[in-house]
XYZ file of C-alpha atoms in Angstrom:
695
model
C -0.020 -0.003 0.001
C 2.891 2.394 0.717
C 4.220 1.671 -2.759
C 0.846 2.408 -4.349
C 0.460 5.624 -2.420
C 3.880 6.843 -3.538
C 3.335 5.901 -7.189
C -0.299 7.114 -7.690
C -0.919 10.739 -7.100
C -4.681 10.246 -7.408
C -4.853 8.292 -4.131
C -5.893 10.181 -1.084
C -2.976 9.732 1.264
C -5.123 10.372 4.344
C -6.966 7.090 3.642
C -3.989 4.724 3.827
C -5.605 1.279 4.389
C -6.746 -1.232 1.870
C -10.222 -1.304 3.346
C -10.752 2.412 2.979
C -9.284 3.068 -0.484
C -11.012 0.061 -2.095
C -14.441 0.336 -0.523
C -15.846 1.511 -3.855
C -15.901 -0.953 -6.708
C -14.346 1.636 -9.026
C -11.650 2.494 -6.547
C -8.406 4.197 -7.229
C -6.505 1.064 -6.312
C -8.410 -0.994 -8.923
C -7.807 1.704 -11.568
C -4.102 1.766 -10.804
C -3.693 -1.954 -10.975
C -5.694 -2.190 -14.188
C -3.432 0.468 -15.775
C -0.216 -0.925 -14.313
C -0.673 -4.663 -13.531
C 1.624 -5.885 -10.722
C 1.653 -9.707 -10.383
C 3.449 -9.463 -6.994
C 0.743 -7.207 -5.612
C -2.006 -9.422 -7.033
C -0.513 -12.526 -5.448
C -0.348 -10.767 -2.098
C -3.966 -9.649 -2.475
C -5.040 -13.168 -3.378
C -3.429 -14.471 -0.234
C -5.348 -11.909 1.766
C -8.639 -12.652 -0.007
C -8.452 -16.412 0.558
C -7.032 -16.425 4.089
C -9.822 -17.757 6.470
C -7.909 -16.420 9.470
C -8.332 -12.848 8.358
C -11.415 -10.674 9.071
C -13.986 -10.324 6.289
C -13.496 -6.576 6.325
C -9.895 -7.152 5.136
C -10.674 -9.972 2.734
C -13.620 -8.420 0.821
C -11.768 -5.206 -0.275
C -8.954 -7.420 -1.602
C -11.569 -9.322 -3.635
C -12.966 -6.055 -5.013
C -9.563 -5.042 -6.329
C -8.566 -8.497 -7.615
C -11.661 -9.351 -9.686
C -10.956 -7.438 -12.932
C -10.408 -8.282 -16.540
C -7.195 -10.159 -17.253
C -7.052 -11.915 -13.884
C -8.497 -15.200 -15.033
C -5.583 -17.068 -13.389
C -7.101 -16.363 -9.892
C -10.530 -17.980 -10.715
C -9.728 -21.531 -9.609
C -8.401 -20.461 -6.214
C -11.301 -18.056 -5.668
C -13.785 -20.733 -6.626
C -12.304 -23.117 -4.110
C -12.356 -20.422 -1.443
C -16.086 -19.803 -2.182
C -16.888 -23.446 -2.077
C -15.216 -24.071 1.290
C -15.748 -20.679 2.993
C -17.435 -20.581 6.366
C -18.193 -16.885 5.793
C -21.394 -16.057 3.797
C -20.041 -12.521 3.229
C -16.802 -13.748 1.612
C -18.644 -16.402 -0.423
C -21.126 -13.849 -1.700
C -18.410 -11.326 -2.563
C -16.558 -13.986 -4.631
C -19.674 -15.145 -6.447
C -20.773 -11.649 -7.131
C -17.469 -10.545 -8.786
C -15.743 -13.616 -10.163
C -17.300 -13.088 -13.602
C -15.241 -9.889 -14.012
C -12.073 -12.016 -14.371
C -13.274 -13.134 -17.794
C -12.666 -16.875 -17.178
C -15.034 -19.786 -16.924
C -15.592 -21.137 -13.404
C -14.412 -24.706 -12.573
C -17.066 -27.398 -12.388
C -16.346 -27.814 -8.692
C -18.203 -24.596 -8.034
C -21.431 -26.338 -9.170
C -21.469 -28.066 -5.771
C -22.857 -24.849 -4.291
C -26.041 -25.381 -6.387
C -26.872 -28.192 -3.910
C -26.672 -25.861 -0.884
C -29.883 -26.060 1.166
C -29.585 -22.471 2.305
C -31.928 -20.466 0.176
C -29.788 -17.760 -1.317
C -26.512 -19.720 -1.753
C -27.709 -21.942 -4.566
C -29.193 -18.946 -6.436
C -25.915 -16.986 -5.924
C -23.987 -19.873 -7.359
C -26.347 -20.395 -10.262
C -26.202 -16.707 -11.270
C -22.410 -16.531 -10.834
C -21.535 -19.595 -12.934
C -23.971 -18.538 -15.600
C -22.471 -15.103 -15.831
C -19.130 -16.885 -16.355
C -20.467 -18.845 -19.290
C -21.552 -22.120 -17.566
C -25.076 -22.927 -18.724
C -25.722 -25.549 -16.011
C -28.362 -23.546 -14.086
C -30.291 -21.027 -16.250
C -33.415 -21.353 -14.118
C -31.503 -19.948 -11.122
C -31.111 -16.760 -13.089
C -34.855 -16.643 -13.634
C -35.520 -17.152 -9.917
C -33.097 -14.436 -8.897
C -34.805 -11.978 -11.300
C -38.161 -12.993 -9.900
C -36.921 -12.318 -6.364
C -35.546 -8.997 -7.343
C -38.960 -7.767 -8.514
C -41.067 -9.538 -5.938
C -43.096 -8.003 -3.084
C -41.074 -9.559 -0.278
C -38.632 -7.129 1.352
C -35.282 -7.825 -0.322
C -32.465 -5.618 -1.573
C -32.179 -6.336 -5.342
C -29.043 -4.305 -5.864
C -25.965 -6.049 -7.320
C -27.546 -9.519 -7.658
C -30.341 -8.186 -9.798
C -27.773 -6.493 -12.053
C -25.639 -9.671 -12.238
C -28.781 -11.782 -13.037
C -29.572 -9.441 -15.978
C -26.013 -9.910 -17.262
C -26.266 -13.703 -16.812
C -29.509 -13.736 -18.681
C -27.828 -12.028 -21.591
C -25.149 -14.762 -21.596
C -27.808 -17.519 -21.737
C -29.706 -16.126 -24.762
C -26.756 -14.581 -26.610
C -26.226 -17.404 -29.156
C -29.841 -18.000 -30.128
C -31.281 -14.487 -29.768
C -28.598 -11.700 -30.080
C -31.229 -8.951 -30.174
C -32.648 -10.050 -26.882
C -29.194 -10.284 -25.402
C -28.452 -6.726 -26.508
C -31.715 -5.580 -24.838
C -30.618 -7.231 -21.546
C -27.157 -5.640 -21.790
C -28.770 -2.267 -22.348
C -30.863 -2.812 -19.253
C -27.719 -3.825 -17.321
C -26.002 -0.587 -18.435
C -28.940 1.473 -17.252
C -28.861 -0.301 -13.835
C -25.081 0.411 -13.553
C -25.464 4.128 -14.199
C -24.409 6.055 -11.136
C -27.720 7.985 -10.580
C -29.644 4.674 -10.556
C -27.124 2.237 -9.151
C -28.660 2.460 -5.678
C -32.200 3.183 -6.742
C -33.866 -0.116 -5.731
C -37.197 0.840 -7.277
C -35.563 1.549 -10.566
C -33.534 -1.704 -10.407
C -36.636 -3.719 -9.608
C -38.472 -2.248 -12.588
C -35.586 -3.203 -14.945
C -35.416 -6.657 -13.402
C -39.220 -7.120 -13.781
C -39.050 -6.377 -17.515
C -36.057 -8.650 -18.077
C -37.671 -11.432 -16.013
C -40.863 -11.378 -18.143
C -38.794 -11.669 -21.317
C -36.320 -14.251 -20.031
C -39.094 -16.357 -18.428
C -40.879 -16.517 -21.809
C -37.632 -17.383 -23.638
C -36.874 -20.272 -21.191
C -40.382 -21.680 -21.614
C -39.899 -21.737 -25.365
C -36.453 -23.373 -25.125
C -36.952 -26.325 -22.772
C -33.770 -27.938 -24.149
C -31.789 -25.422 -22.039
C -33.185 -26.983 -18.853
C -31.731 -30.497 -19.353
C -28.600 -30.423 -17.216
C -28.463 -32.899 -14.351
C -29.152 -30.185 -11.825
C -32.110 -28.779 -13.789
C -33.632 -32.270 -14.100
C -33.277 -32.976 -10.388
C -34.695 -29.613 -9.556
C -37.700 -30.155 -11.772
C -38.278 -33.582 -10.260
C -38.140 -32.119 -6.747
C -40.628 -29.434 -7.624
C -42.983 -31.955 -9.229
C -42.903 -34.145 -6.141
C -43.676 -31.110 -3.922
C -46.637 -30.128 -6.097
C -48.074 -33.700 -6.011
C -47.924 -34.118 -2.211
C -51.272 -33.021 -0.628
C -49.613 -32.585 2.789
C -47.476 -29.766 1.369
C -50.470 -27.820 -0.015
C -50.685 -25.280 2.775
C -49.991 -21.683 1.975
C -51.739 -19.574 4.651
C -52.454 -19.620 8.375
C -56.050 -20.406 7.520
C -54.857 -23.544 5.701
C -52.849 -24.592 8.804
C -55.882 -24.099 11.085
C -58.102 -26.082 8.777
C -55.702 -29.048 8.576
C -54.335 -28.971 12.081
C -56.129 -32.182 13.103
C -55.785 -34.046 9.845
C -52.004 -34.164 9.581
C -49.542 -31.459 8.697
C -46.083 -31.363 7.228
C -44.299 -29.360 9.888
C -41.967 -27.662 7.297
C -44.779 -26.587 5.032
C -46.917 -25.399 7.936
C -44.144 -23.393 9.441
C -43.443 -21.666 6.131
C -47.147 -20.970 5.691
C -47.248 -19.302 9.149
C -44.242 -17.164 8.051
C -46.231 -15.754 5.129
C -43.888 -17.031 2.388
C -44.984 -15.766 -1.070
C -46.559 -18.302 -3.437
C -43.764 -17.769 -5.950
C -41.131 -18.789 -3.375
C -42.985 -21.433 -1.409
C -41.940 -24.396 -3.580
C -38.313 -23.347 -3.588
C -38.264 -23.198 0.260
C -39.626 -26.697 0.459
C -37.051 -27.852 -2.016
C -34.392 -26.177 0.216
C -35.647 -28.350 3.080
C -35.476 -31.443 0.945
C -31.808 -30.618 -0.014
C -30.977 -30.024 3.657
C -32.548 -33.379 4.631
C -30.536 -35.143 1.916
C -27.327 -33.580 3.234
C -28.239 -34.516 6.825
C -29.017 -38.076 5.773
C -25.593 -38.405 4.336
C -23.996 -36.855 7.393
C -25.720 -39.086 9.974
C -25.140 -42.306 8.059
C -23.146 -44.606 10.314
C -23.970 -42.795 13.521
C -23.778 -45.276 16.409
C -26.249 -43.663 18.827
C -29.141 -41.228 18.941
C -26.856 -38.696 20.558
C -24.249 -39.014 17.865
C -27.011 -38.588 15.280
C -28.154 -35.342 16.897
C -24.611 -34.077 17.127
C -24.038 -34.751 13.444
C -27.323 -32.947 12.643
C -26.082 -29.979 14.636
C -22.775 -29.879 12.720
C -24.595 -29.948 9.389
C -27.400 -27.508 10.107
C -26.307 -24.888 12.651
C -23.305 -22.616 11.998
C -20.599 -22.500 14.667
C -21.195 -18.791 15.192
C -24.953 -17.994 15.643
C -26.310 -14.561 14.947
C -29.407 -12.524 14.677
C -30.147 -9.980 11.950
C -31.972 -6.720 12.364
C -35.574 -6.626 11.132
C -35.556 -10.421 10.585
C -37.667 -12.577 12.917
C -35.256 -15.320 14.175
C -38.151 -17.574 15.033
C -39.335 -17.582 11.395
C -38.013 -20.685 9.638
C -38.262 -18.940 6.278
C -35.718 -16.407 7.575
C -33.549 -19.222 8.969
C -33.416 -20.777 5.491
C -32.708 -17.435 3.827
C -29.985 -16.151 6.179
C -28.959 -19.163 8.322
C -29.757 -17.012 11.387
C -32.244 -18.009 14.046
C -33.240 -18.454 17.631
C -34.478 -21.466 19.630
C -37.826 -21.495 17.786
C -36.358 -21.059 14.368
C -33.680 -23.812 14.710
C -36.177 -26.140 16.352
C -38.499 -25.736 13.399
C -35.663 -26.667 10.971
C -34.707 -29.717 13.039
C -38.325 -30.889 13.122
C -38.842 -30.409 9.380
C -35.623 -32.326 8.567
C -36.468 -35.075 11.115
C -39.876 -35.527 9.579
C -38.321 -35.994 6.122
C -35.924 -38.584 7.536
C -38.427 -40.356 9.859
C -36.437 -39.451 12.952
C -38.276 -39.416 16.348
C -37.768 -35.720 17.229
C -40.343 -33.632 19.166
C -40.434 -30.020 20.250
C -40.364 -29.378 23.986
C -41.422 -26.142 25.646
C -40.215 -24.569 28.904
C -40.852 -20.887 29.921
C -39.352 -18.627 27.248
C -37.517 -21.412 25.478
C -37.941 -24.360 23.204
C -35.732 -27.297 22.179
C -35.956 -30.781 20.565
C -36.148 -34.156 22.136
C -35.163 -37.513 20.711
C -37.802 -39.923 21.987
C -38.053 -43.389 20.362
C -39.623 -45.093 23.351
C -36.224 -46.385 24.539
C -33.868 -43.402 24.278
C -34.924 -39.976 25.542
C -32.460 -37.108 24.902
C -33.062 -33.383 25.319
C -31.043 -31.501 22.710
C -30.784 -27.727 22.227
C -29.804 -26.634 18.716
C -29.741 -22.943 19.625
C -27.312 -23.571 22.557
C -24.480 -25.363 20.742
C -26.279 -28.728 21.006
C -26.401 -28.731 24.805
C -27.807 -31.894 26.336
C -29.598 -31.283 29.654
C -31.903 -33.348 31.845
C -35.508 -32.444 32.564
C -34.399 -31.564 36.127
C -31.792 -29.139 34.889
C -34.337 -27.418 32.598
C -36.731 -27.192 35.546
C -33.998 -25.584 37.653
C -32.773 -23.152 35.024
C -36.126 -22.114 33.476
C -38.613 -22.675 36.304
C -40.317 -25.341 34.231
C -43.033 -27.525 35.738
C -44.706 -30.572 34.329
C -47.864 -29.584 36.168
C -47.989 -26.444 33.944
C -47.529 -28.482 30.741
C -43.787 -27.936 30.360
C -41.233 -30.592 29.462
C -43.564 -32.824 27.473
C -43.432 -33.797 23.844
C -45.473 -31.162 21.903
C -47.793 -31.934 18.991
C -47.178 -30.128 15.667
C -50.224 -27.922 16.382
C -48.799 -26.952 19.820
C -45.425 -26.096 18.363
C -47.021 -24.051 15.563
C -48.877 -22.193 18.242
C -45.472 -21.178 19.764
C -44.259 -20.099 16.308
C -47.368 -17.907 15.827
C -47.162 -16.288 19.188
C -43.467 -15.387 18.455
C -44.541 -14.024 15.071
C -47.039 -11.801 16.866
C -44.417 -10.523 19.300
C -42.053 -9.749 16.396
C -44.745 -7.904 14.427
C -45.559 -5.700 17.444
C -41.968 -4.952 18.537
C -40.212 -4.709 15.152
C -42.624 -3.905 12.299
C -45.527 -2.159 14.094
C -48.266 -4.202 12.464
C -50.906 -4.931 15.124
C -53.242 -6.371 12.470
C -50.932 -9.235 11.732
C -50.034 -9.588 15.454
C -53.706 -10.036 16.398
C -54.185 -12.504 13.573
C -51.195 -14.583 14.618
C -52.069 -14.445 18.351
C -55.606 -15.573 17.701
C -54.404 -18.388 15.459
C -51.866 -19.441 18.144
C -54.693 -19.657 20.671
C -56.854 -21.646 18.262
C -54.147 -24.217 17.832
C -53.310 -24.440 21.569
C -55.661 -22.769 23.975
C -53.366 -23.228 26.948
C -50.558 -21.132 25.297
C -50.328 -18.265 27.818
C -47.742 -16.474 25.746
C -50.250 -16.180 22.878
C -52.762 -14.723 25.337
C -50.280 -12.148 26.685
C -49.195 -11.311 23.124
C -52.829 -10.825 22.032
C -53.385 -8.443 24.938
C -50.096 -6.614 24.138
C -51.308 -6.178 20.581
C -54.421 -4.415 21.975
C -52.152 -2.266 24.134
C -50.059 -1.257 21.064
C -53.124 -0.309 19.009
C -55.987 0.979 21.096
C -58.223 1.204 18.031
C -58.345 -2.618 17.847
C -59.357 -3.217 21.477
C -62.592 -5.161 22.008
C -64.982 -4.162 24.825
C -64.083 -4.283 28.539
C -66.022 -7.521 29.052
C -64.076 -9.351 26.360
C -60.812 -8.008 27.646
C -61.690 -9.084 31.149
C -62.492 -12.564 29.904
C -59.092 -12.728 28.227
C -57.412 -11.811 31.480
C -59.455 -14.367 33.314
C -58.047 -17.070 31.187
C -54.491 -16.432 32.361
C -53.548 -19.616 34.141
C -50.935 -17.723 36.124
C -53.096 -14.843 37.268
C -54.047 -16.339 40.646
C -50.579 -17.473 41.666
C -47.652 -15.188 40.972
C -44.425 -17.259 40.851
C -41.889 -14.896 39.320
C -41.235 -11.717 37.336
C -42.666 -13.142 34.080
C -46.019 -13.789 35.677
C -46.712 -10.092 36.215
C -47.686 -9.963 32.527
C -51.457 -10.240 33.109
C -51.364 -7.567 35.766
C -49.309 -5.192 33.688
C -51.453 -5.773 30.643
C -54.627 -5.045 32.702
C -53.103 -1.778 33.891
C -52.002 -0.763 30.453
C -55.478 -1.587 29.094
C -57.015 0.659 31.767
C -58.662 -2.252 33.622
C -57.570 -0.955 37.026
C -60.205 -2.700 39.078
C -59.440 -5.993 37.386
C -55.746 -5.513 37.931
C -56.387 -4.849 41.650
C -58.461 -8.065 41.912
C -55.607 -10.081 40.408
C -53.053 -8.532 42.755
C -55.191 -9.027 45.793
C -55.918 -12.686 44.985
C -52.326 -13.547 44.031
C -49.990 -15.515 46.158
C -46.796 -13.432 46.608
C -44.738 -16.142 48.251
C -42.051 -16.387 45.616
C -38.306 -16.571 45.195
C -38.441 -13.209 43.504
C -37.323 -10.805 46.248
C -38.860 -7.886 44.381
C -42.328 -9.472 44.213
C -43.819 -7.668 47.270
C -42.584 -4.285 46.096
C -43.724 -5.067 42.573
C -47.173 -5.936 43.869
C -47.266 -2.740 45.857
C -46.202 -0.781 42.776
C -48.908 -2.282 40.607
C -51.354 -1.788 43.439
C -50.625 1.916 43.520
C -50.934 2.165 39.750
C -54.377 0.496 40.002
C -55.307 2.666 42.920
C -54.501 5.768 40.987
C -56.589 4.532 38.093
C -59.528 4.232 40.486
C -59.260 7.967 41.287
C -56.890 7.925 44.273
C -53.819 9.416 42.663
C -52.990 11.807 45.593
C -53.002 9.022 48.163
C -51.105 6.715 45.813
C -48.424 9.400 45.308
C -48.084 9.836 49.013
C -47.476 6.160 49.557
C -45.132 5.724 46.599
C -41.798 6.194 48.251
C -42.422 3.746 51.090
C -43.859 1.018 48.878
C -41.726 1.163 45.707
C -38.346 2.412 46.889
C -36.578 -0.772 45.949
C -37.969 -0.659 42.391
C -37.201 2.974 41.707
C -34.881 1.942 38.915
C -37.512 -0.001 36.946
C -39.274 1.684 34.002
C -42.688 1.145 35.498
C -41.689 2.656 38.843
C -40.024 5.698 37.273
C -42.941 6.274 34.836
C -45.497 5.852 37.611
C -43.743 8.428 39.809
C -44.066 10.902 36.897
C -47.663 9.919 36.140
C -48.830 10.072 39.770
C -47.546 13.669 40.134
C -49.497 14.825 37.061
C -52.604 12.774 37.842
C -52.747 14.247 41.337
C -52.498 17.761 39.898
C -49.336 18.338 42.014
C -47.696 21.671 41.663
C -44.252 20.081 41.572
C -45.189 17.729 38.621
C -42.818 19.434 36.211
C -39.991 19.266 38.744
C -40.674 15.568 39.371
C -40.663 14.904 35.647
C -37.218 16.469 35.226
C -35.771 14.813 38.312
C -36.947 11.307 37.331
C -35.763 11.755 33.717
C -32.307 12.835 34.888
C -31.999 9.765 37.028
C -30.139 11.707 39.704
C -26.751 11.758 37.997
C -27.814 12.491 34.387
C -26.743 8.963 33.402
C -29.851 8.063 31.504
C -29.496 7.841 27.702
C -31.625 10.122 25.502
C -33.363 7.067 24.076
C -34.183 5.768 27.497
C -35.562 9.147 28.446
C -37.757 9.144 25.374
C -39.130 5.679 26.034
C -39.723 6.604 29.674
C -41.630 9.698 28.580
C -43.843 7.569 26.368
C -44.676 5.075 29.159
C -45.406 7.929 31.590
C -47.528 9.701 29.051
C -49.534 6.496 28.448
C -50.155 6.178 32.195
C -51.097 9.888 32.564
C -53.602 9.644 29.693
C -55.117 6.573 31.387
C -55.439 7.979 34.916
C -58.220 10.262 36.147
C -57.180 13.909 36.394
C -58.638 16.484 38.765
C -59.481 18.773 35.830
C -60.988 16.079 33.635
C -59.990 13.802 30.757
C -58.957 16.542 28.314
C -56.591 17.935 30.928
C -55.049 14.433 31.419
C -54.571 14.154 27.643
C -52.956 17.473 27.416
C -50.570 16.665 30.249
C -49.752 13.410 28.526
C -49.070 15.286 25.238
C -46.778 17.649 27.129
C -44.785 14.704 28.566
C -44.468 12.789 25.326
C -43.763 15.823 23.051
C -39.874 15.642 23.031
C -39.836 11.852 23.128
C -39.472 11.206 19.429
C -36.379 13.433 19.131
C -34.853 11.718 22.155
C -35.168 8.236 20.704
C -33.264 9.216 17.531
C -30.008 8.401 19.305
C -28.537 5.239 17.753
C -27.625 2.309 20.115
C -25.967 -1.029 19.673
C -26.782 -4.249 21.528
C -25.023 -7.606 22.019
C -26.899 -10.815 21.939
C -27.076 -13.190 24.936
C -24.775 -16.154 25.573
C -21.980 -14.407 23.622
C -23.926 -14.510 20.271
C -23.719 -11.562 17.979
C -26.882 -9.550 17.650
C -26.771 -7.457 14.445
C -29.537 -5.212 15.687
C -27.763 -2.020 14.829
C -28.437 1.601 15.881
C -30.560 2.477 12.887
C -32.944 -0.375 13.555
C -33.240 0.487 17.213
C -34.061 4.043 16.315
C -36.843 2.761 14.041
C -38.186 0.485 16.765
C -38.094 3.185 19.438
C -39.630 5.667 17.056
C -42.527 3.287 16.417
C -43.089 2.576 20.111
C -43.171 6.280 20.975
C -45.119 7.270 17.854
C -47.941 4.800 18.617
C -48.608 6.384 22.006
C -48.197 9.913 20.667
C -50.692 9.288 17.831
C -53.132 7.764 20.253
C -53.024 10.820 22.548
C -53.533 13.175 19.537
C -56.505 11.115 18.489
C -58.103 11.578 21.930
C -57.741 15.313 21.513
C -59.403 15.117 18.089
C -56.175 16.187 16.327
C -56.596 13.497 13.656
C -54.373 14.989 11.011
C -51.517 15.428 13.460
C -52.051 11.873 14.637
C -51.842 10.522 11.061
C -48.641 12.576 10.432
C -47.085 10.999 13.517
C -48.094 7.513 12.299
C -46.614 8.080 8.890
C -43.350 9.372 10.358
C -42.947 6.797 13.124
C -44.517 3.489 12.090
C -42.329 2.480 9.092
C -41.161 -1.114 9.192
C -37.620 -2.128 9.883
C -35.568 -3.046 6.787
C -34.174 -6.475 6.161
C -30.368 -6.368 6.496
């Protein structure tokens, strides 16, 4: 790099690392090496690009610089690196750029066409086709279809490469059509449009229609071994009646007559019809690879361990905006949580006739091998941990009396998947309609699923316009199997939901009837705190405020306690309400983050709006509006989180901002609605309720 900086006056010497100067595909480094080839530098860059010990942020820029016309000699080594790489980022970067070298890819790269992970086989098909290998022309069609589909996906460079690959396929028999595709590619590559996803999708849609028609009229191009196997797999899927489920309604209709767990889980995820068959084919390919991997296993435990090695990556992750419990997302990005990986294990086991069952404990799910003789608990999301029932009971508070630790039916497991979908829709995308639909379906499949009940109530909290009447809400709360006996923090859900829904009398009845003998040392104070909240809702805000310090002192750091302290001061009409607000928001030492202040303002405003005010309801709403006013600006501060158990959580700052903005915006819009400021409320919803983007 020092040599390049000395020889090339166009390089910015303040940016003296390979990563920085080659971040753009038309970088100065690439231009320099194209004009003045240096084999020694290229060999060094190739060593960097293919070294698995180096970080991807070092390897990818080296790939960007290397993949250029005239460098065909690097193709075999890059192809082998792509085929064996344990980094999706490196593999994608190689497949995306290898065509630039101007050499045909080795046949060994075709092995990636058999990958069960949804995007890998399409990447490989498009890449080898762009390099002149006509083994997988239908993969190009599918990539174009995905680029112009409705499902959230960034078409970008893969759409452009698919258009170029389509031109290669049709070039010999239809030169005019190939020229039209190349013209579309040139337009997509133009700088003003290169990052315009709408424009790229429009170009991809036009090319897809033309290319699909051409492939249909040239069936002889679909006769490679891979294309024949693919067509046979798709035909088998279409002919199997157990796989003909596409919607949640289909799942509910067939719940008692036999379901394929893979197809049902994909239907719950809302996979588009155009992609459904390919997802099922991905599961079939994965099952075939697992069958090969477990051949010769000498025990059930060894079988499970080999499944783990084949299915779950060594480094697990979560991706922002992507529901990790959704098996469709697991197949697309190989990223999931306990529900997502359990769903994949069950789908593969069903295809291989292995005796696997889902098992549920509070806030967690895993698989169990149970063939009547051997019984092994196995946790795919926890590096394949094997724990006894007693250990799960100790760690998670599981109880067989409450339905935990038993083999679940497919319908019961799908109920868990649906309740997780509802939670994700509320917290990430802000779509209470889908959340309510999923929670209701979860309860229909398994009435005893308390999580589905709590999620349904949370959906009503998130969107007050969807709430049923008080009698129906009270009936929902009455169904909580844990309402009468509080046994831990988690079991305050029904009480908190009742309070947020404004059912203060019902909340007080639950608190008064609950048994607070629990290992949770904060339970008495928590009960007192909720009791004060309920008491204030029944019109006793001044007395509740007077009792606050004595009852809730130990929970002053919790969000509910801090928000309630603010709310009580306003609901009681206290003259020091504004001073209380500032003191609580500052947290004593000014250590609270701006985002936390914003979320705390939103919760306090919700409470204020819900509590009686000495001057009437409109005064309560105006006080709530005053408290929440600055909240949206406060939550614009980006944050970054780490996942639990050392796992990487790619929920970056921008996505947290969107999530916080939605949470605050929902309350803000509701308060404006109550004040008959409908246009302002709609403006807040438009600004704050946008979905998170898939990353």
